[in-house]
Short mmCIF file of C-alpha atoms in Angstrom, two decimals:
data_model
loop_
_atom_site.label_atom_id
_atom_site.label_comp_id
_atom_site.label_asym_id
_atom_site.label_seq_id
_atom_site.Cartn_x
_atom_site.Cartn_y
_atom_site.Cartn_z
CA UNK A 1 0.00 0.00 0.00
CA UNK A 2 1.27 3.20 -0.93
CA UNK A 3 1.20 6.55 0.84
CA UNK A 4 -1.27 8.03 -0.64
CA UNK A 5 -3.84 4.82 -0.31
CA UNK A 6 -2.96 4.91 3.35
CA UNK A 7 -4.07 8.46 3.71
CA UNK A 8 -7.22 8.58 1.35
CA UNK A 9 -5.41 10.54 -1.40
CA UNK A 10 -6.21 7.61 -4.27
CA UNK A 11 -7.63 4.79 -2.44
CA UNK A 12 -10.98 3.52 -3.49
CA UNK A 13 -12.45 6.09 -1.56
CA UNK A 14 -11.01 8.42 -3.29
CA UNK A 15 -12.89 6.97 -6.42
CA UNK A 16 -16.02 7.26 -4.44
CA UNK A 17 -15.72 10.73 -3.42
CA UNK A 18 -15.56 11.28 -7.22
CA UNK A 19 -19.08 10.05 -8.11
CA UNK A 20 -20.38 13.97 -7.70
CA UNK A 21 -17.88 15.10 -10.07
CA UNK A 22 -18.48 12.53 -12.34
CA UNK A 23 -22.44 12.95 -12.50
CA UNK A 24 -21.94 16.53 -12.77
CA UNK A 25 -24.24 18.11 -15.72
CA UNK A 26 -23.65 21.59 -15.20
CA UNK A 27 -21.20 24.16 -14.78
CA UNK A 28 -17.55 23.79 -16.29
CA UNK A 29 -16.95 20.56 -17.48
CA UNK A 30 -13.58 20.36 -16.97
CA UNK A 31 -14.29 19.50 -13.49
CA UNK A 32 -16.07 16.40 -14.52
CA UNK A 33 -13.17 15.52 -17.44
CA UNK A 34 -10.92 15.91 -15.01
CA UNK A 35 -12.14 13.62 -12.48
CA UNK A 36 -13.27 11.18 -15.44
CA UNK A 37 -9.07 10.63 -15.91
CA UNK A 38 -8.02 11.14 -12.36
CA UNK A 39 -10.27 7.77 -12.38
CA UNK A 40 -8.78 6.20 -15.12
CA UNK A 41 -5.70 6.16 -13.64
CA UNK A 42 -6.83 4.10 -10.54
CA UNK A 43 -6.70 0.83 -10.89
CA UNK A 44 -9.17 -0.12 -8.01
CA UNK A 45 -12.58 -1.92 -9.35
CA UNK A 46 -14.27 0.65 -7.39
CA UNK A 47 -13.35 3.42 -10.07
CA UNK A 48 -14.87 1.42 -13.01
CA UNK A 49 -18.04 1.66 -10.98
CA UNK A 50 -17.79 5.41 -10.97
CA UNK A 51 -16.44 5.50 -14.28
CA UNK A 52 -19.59 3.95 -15.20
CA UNK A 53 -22.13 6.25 -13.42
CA UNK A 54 -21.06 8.61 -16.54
CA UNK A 55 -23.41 6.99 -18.42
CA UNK A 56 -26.35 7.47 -16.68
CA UNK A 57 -26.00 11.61 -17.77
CA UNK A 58 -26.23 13.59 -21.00
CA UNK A 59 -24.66 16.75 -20.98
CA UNK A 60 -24.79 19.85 -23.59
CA UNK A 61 -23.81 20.04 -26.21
CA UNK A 62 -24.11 16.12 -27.59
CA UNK A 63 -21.12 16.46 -29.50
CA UNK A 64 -19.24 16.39 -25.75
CA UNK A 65 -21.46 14.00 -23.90
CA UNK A 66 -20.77 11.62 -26.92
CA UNK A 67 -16.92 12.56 -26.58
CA UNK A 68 -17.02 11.46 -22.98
CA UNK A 69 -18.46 8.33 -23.62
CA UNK A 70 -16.31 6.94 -25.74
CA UNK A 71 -13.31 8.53 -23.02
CA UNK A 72 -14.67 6.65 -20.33
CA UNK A 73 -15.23 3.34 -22.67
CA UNK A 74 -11.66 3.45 -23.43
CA UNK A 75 -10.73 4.39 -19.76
CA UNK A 76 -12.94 1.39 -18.30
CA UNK A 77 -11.41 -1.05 -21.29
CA UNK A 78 -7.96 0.13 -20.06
CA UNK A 79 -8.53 -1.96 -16.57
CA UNK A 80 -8.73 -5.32 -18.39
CA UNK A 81 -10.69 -8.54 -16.84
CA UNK A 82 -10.32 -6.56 -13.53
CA UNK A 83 -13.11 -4.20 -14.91
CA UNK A 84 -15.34 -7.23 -15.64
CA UNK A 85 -17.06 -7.48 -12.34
CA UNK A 86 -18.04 -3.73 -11.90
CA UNK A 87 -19.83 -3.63 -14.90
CA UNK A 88 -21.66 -6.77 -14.21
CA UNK A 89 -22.77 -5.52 -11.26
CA UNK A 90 -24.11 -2.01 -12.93
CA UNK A 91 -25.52 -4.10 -15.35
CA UNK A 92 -27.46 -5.69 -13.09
CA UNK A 93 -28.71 -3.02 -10.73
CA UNK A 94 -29.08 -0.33 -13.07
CA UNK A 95 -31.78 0.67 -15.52
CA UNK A 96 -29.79 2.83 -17.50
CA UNK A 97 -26.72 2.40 -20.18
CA UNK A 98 -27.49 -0.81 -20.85
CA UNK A 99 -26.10 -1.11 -24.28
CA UNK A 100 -22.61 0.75 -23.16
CA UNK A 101 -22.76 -2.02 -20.62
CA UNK A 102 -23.05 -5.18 -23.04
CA UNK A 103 -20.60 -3.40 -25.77
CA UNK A 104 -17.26 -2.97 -22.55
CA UNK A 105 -18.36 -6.55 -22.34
CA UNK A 106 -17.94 -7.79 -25.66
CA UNK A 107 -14.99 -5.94 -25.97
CA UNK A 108 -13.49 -7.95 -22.48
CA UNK A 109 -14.94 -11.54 -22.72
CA UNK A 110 -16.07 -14.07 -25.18
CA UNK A 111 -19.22 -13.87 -26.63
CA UNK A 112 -20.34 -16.79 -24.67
CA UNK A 113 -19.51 -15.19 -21.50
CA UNK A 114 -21.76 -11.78 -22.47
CA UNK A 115 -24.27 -14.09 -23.21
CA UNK A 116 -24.53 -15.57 -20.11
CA UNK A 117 -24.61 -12.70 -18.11
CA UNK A 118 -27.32 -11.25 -20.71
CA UNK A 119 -29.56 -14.72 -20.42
CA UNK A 120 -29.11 -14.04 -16.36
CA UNK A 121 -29.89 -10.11 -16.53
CA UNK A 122 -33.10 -11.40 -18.66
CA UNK A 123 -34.30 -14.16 -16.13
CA UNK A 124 -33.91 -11.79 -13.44
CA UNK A 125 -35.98 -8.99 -15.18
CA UNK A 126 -38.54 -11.67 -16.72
CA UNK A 127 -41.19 -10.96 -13.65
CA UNK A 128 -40.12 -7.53 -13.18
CA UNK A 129 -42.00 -4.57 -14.07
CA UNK A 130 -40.42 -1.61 -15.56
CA UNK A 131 -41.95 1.80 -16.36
CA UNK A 132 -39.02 1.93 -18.81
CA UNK A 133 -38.82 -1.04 -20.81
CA UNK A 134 -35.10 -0.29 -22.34
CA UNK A 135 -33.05 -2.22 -20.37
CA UNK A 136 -35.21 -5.12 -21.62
CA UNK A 137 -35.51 -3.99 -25.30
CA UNK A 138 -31.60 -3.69 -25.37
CA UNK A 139 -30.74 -7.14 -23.68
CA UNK A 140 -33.23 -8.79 -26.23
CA UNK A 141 -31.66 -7.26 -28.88
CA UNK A 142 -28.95 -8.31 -28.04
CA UNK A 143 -29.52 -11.87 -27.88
CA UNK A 144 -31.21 -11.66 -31.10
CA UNK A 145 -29.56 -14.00 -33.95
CA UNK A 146 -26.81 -15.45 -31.50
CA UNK A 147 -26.97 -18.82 -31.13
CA UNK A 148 -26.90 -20.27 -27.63
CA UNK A 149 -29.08 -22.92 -26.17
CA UNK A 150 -29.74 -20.69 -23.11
CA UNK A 151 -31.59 -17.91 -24.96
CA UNK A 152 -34.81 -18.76 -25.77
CA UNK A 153 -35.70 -20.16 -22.37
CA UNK A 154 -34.41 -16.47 -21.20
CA UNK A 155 -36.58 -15.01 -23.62
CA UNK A 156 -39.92 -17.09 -23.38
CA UNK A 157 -41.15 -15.30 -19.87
CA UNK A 158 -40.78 -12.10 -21.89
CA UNK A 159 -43.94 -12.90 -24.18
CA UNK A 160 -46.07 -11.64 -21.08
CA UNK A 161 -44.56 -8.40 -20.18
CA UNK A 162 -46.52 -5.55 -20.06
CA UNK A 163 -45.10 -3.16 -22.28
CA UNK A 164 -45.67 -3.82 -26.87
CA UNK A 165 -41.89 -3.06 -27.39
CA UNK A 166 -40.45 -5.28 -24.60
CA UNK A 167 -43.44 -8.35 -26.54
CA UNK A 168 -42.08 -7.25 -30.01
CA UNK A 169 -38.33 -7.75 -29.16
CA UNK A 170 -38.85 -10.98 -27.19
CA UNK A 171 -40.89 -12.55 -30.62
CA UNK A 172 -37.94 -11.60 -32.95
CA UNK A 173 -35.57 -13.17 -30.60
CA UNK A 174 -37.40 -16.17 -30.61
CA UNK A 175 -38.13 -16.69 -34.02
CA UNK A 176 -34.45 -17.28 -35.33
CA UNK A 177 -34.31 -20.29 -32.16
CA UNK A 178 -37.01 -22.65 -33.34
CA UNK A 179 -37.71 -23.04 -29.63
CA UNK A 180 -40.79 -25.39 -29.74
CA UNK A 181 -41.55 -24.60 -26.13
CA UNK A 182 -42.38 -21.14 -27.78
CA UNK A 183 -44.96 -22.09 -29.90
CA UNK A 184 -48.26 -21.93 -27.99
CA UNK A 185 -47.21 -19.30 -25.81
CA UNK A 186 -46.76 -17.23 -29.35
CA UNK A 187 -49.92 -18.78 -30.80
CA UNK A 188 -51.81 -17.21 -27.49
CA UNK A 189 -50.40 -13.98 -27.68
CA UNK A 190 -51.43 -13.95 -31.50
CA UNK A 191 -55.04 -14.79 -30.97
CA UNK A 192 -55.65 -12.67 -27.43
CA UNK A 193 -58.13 -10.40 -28.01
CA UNK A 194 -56.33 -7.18 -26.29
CA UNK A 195 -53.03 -8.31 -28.25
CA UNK A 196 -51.62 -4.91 -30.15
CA UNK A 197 -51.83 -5.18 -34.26
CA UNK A 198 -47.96 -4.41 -34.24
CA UNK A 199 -47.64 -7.30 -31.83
CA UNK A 200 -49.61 -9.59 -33.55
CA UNK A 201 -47.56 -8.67 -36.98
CA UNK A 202 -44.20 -10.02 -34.83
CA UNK A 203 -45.86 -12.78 -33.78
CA UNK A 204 -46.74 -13.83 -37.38
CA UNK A 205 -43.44 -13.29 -38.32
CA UNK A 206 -41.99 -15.26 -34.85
CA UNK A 207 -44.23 -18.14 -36.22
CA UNK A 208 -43.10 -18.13 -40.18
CA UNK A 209 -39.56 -17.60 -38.84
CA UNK A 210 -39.73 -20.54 -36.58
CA UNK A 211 -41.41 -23.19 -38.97
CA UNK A 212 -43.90 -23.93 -36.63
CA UNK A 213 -47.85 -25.38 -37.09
CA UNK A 214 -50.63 -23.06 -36.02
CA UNK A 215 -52.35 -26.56 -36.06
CA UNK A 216 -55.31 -25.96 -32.96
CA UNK A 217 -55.72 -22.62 -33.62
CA UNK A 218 -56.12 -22.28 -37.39
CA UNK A 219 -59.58 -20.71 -37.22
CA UNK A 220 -58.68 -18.20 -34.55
CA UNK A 221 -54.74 -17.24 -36.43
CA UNK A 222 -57.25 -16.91 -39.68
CA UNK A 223 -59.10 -13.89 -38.02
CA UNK A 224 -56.23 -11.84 -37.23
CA UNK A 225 -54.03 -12.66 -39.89
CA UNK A 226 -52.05 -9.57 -41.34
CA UNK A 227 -50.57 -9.08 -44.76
CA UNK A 228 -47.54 -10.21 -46.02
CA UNK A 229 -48.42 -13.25 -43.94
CA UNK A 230 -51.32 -15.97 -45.29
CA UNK A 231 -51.47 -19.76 -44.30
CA UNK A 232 -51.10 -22.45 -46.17
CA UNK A 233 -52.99 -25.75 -46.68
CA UNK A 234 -50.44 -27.28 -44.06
CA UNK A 235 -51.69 -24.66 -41.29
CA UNK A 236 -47.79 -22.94 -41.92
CA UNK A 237 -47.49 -19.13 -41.51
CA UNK A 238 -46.15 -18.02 -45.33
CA UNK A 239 -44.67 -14.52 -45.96
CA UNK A 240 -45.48 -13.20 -49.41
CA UNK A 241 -42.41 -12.05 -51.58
#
């Protein structure tokens, strides 16, 4: 231990103490910038975590906030495997910056390992309400067109969340998985009668995607069923060119 960790002067509570600075929006901004690289020069976890409450801001003009971003993403990337944890945790706890989250990640680990902790972020959030649905949205994109046997069962709760977009992103992630788990649960949220037209569109597309028999509810697909999408003599879902 150094000197200065003994006496507070760059310790991790040091990083702490900067969280004001950091989350700053007004007045000069060199104060924040400055604090931004006194952090990146700690190499205590604890300053990733502060590094990472810059996210959670926008400052004027956009041309700087954006500036800062990428600072701190280069900053955060600088701490290696060590920095791995932190965001994990922000991931996790925080609504906000998802998608600068997931991208540190991918630039850290293997795409197996982001995976994972996305599938765990989703099954944690799957009965969770959320007057913003973002975080959601963004981790469902993000799984969307990987690969990974651990998705779709991440996904699948997802069908029933209250909010359209968070329903919309969960069908296109599904579709690509062929998950045949997913198939009545989509074939219900089709045919409910309070389901949103732009809902019922993803789910038609979820279904053509997958390959799977509306066979059971044929009748009931037939009465909502939105163009490009008709079915065919073998109760498939068909897209017209």
């Amino acid at each position: 231990m150094g000197i200065f960790d003994f006496l507070g002067g760059s310790g991790p509570e040091k990083a702490l103490k900067l969280k004001s600075k950091v989350t700053q929006k007004y007045g000069d901004p060199a104060t924040r910038q400055k604090a931004l690289q006194q952090l990146g020069e700690m190499k205590y976890p604890e300053a990733v975590g502060v590094l990472l409450q810059r996210y959670t801001i926008t400052v004027e003009p956009l041309t700087t906030d954006a500036d800062e971003k990428e600072h701190v993403f280069e900053l955060i990337k600088s701490f290696g495997k060590d920095a791995v944890a932190p965001i994990t945790e922000f991931l996790r706890k925080n609504e906000q910056a998802t998608s600068w989250a997931l991208r540190l990640l991918e630039s850290m680990l293997p795409e197996s390992e982001v995976i994972g902790i996305a599938v765990d972020a989703l099954n944690s959030l799957s009965t969770q309400y959320m007057r913003d649905p973002e975080k959601k949205v963004v981790l469902l994109h993000y799984v969307t067109g990987k690969q990974d046997p651990r998705i779709a069962p991440a996904v699948l709760p997802h069908l029933d969340d209250m909010a359209d977009d968070v329903k919309i992103a969960a069908l296109k992630a599904l579709g690509p998985q062929k998950h045949e788990p997913a198939r009545e649960p989509i074939l219900r949220l089709l045919t409910t009668g309070d389901t949103a037209r732009r809902v019922q569109v993803a789910a038609l597309g979820a279904l053509q995607e997958s390959g799977f028999s509306v066979q059971g509810y044929r009748e009931k697909v037939e009465a909502v069923m939105n163009e490009p999408y008709y079915l065919d003599g073998n109760d498939m879902v068909q897209r017209r060119a």
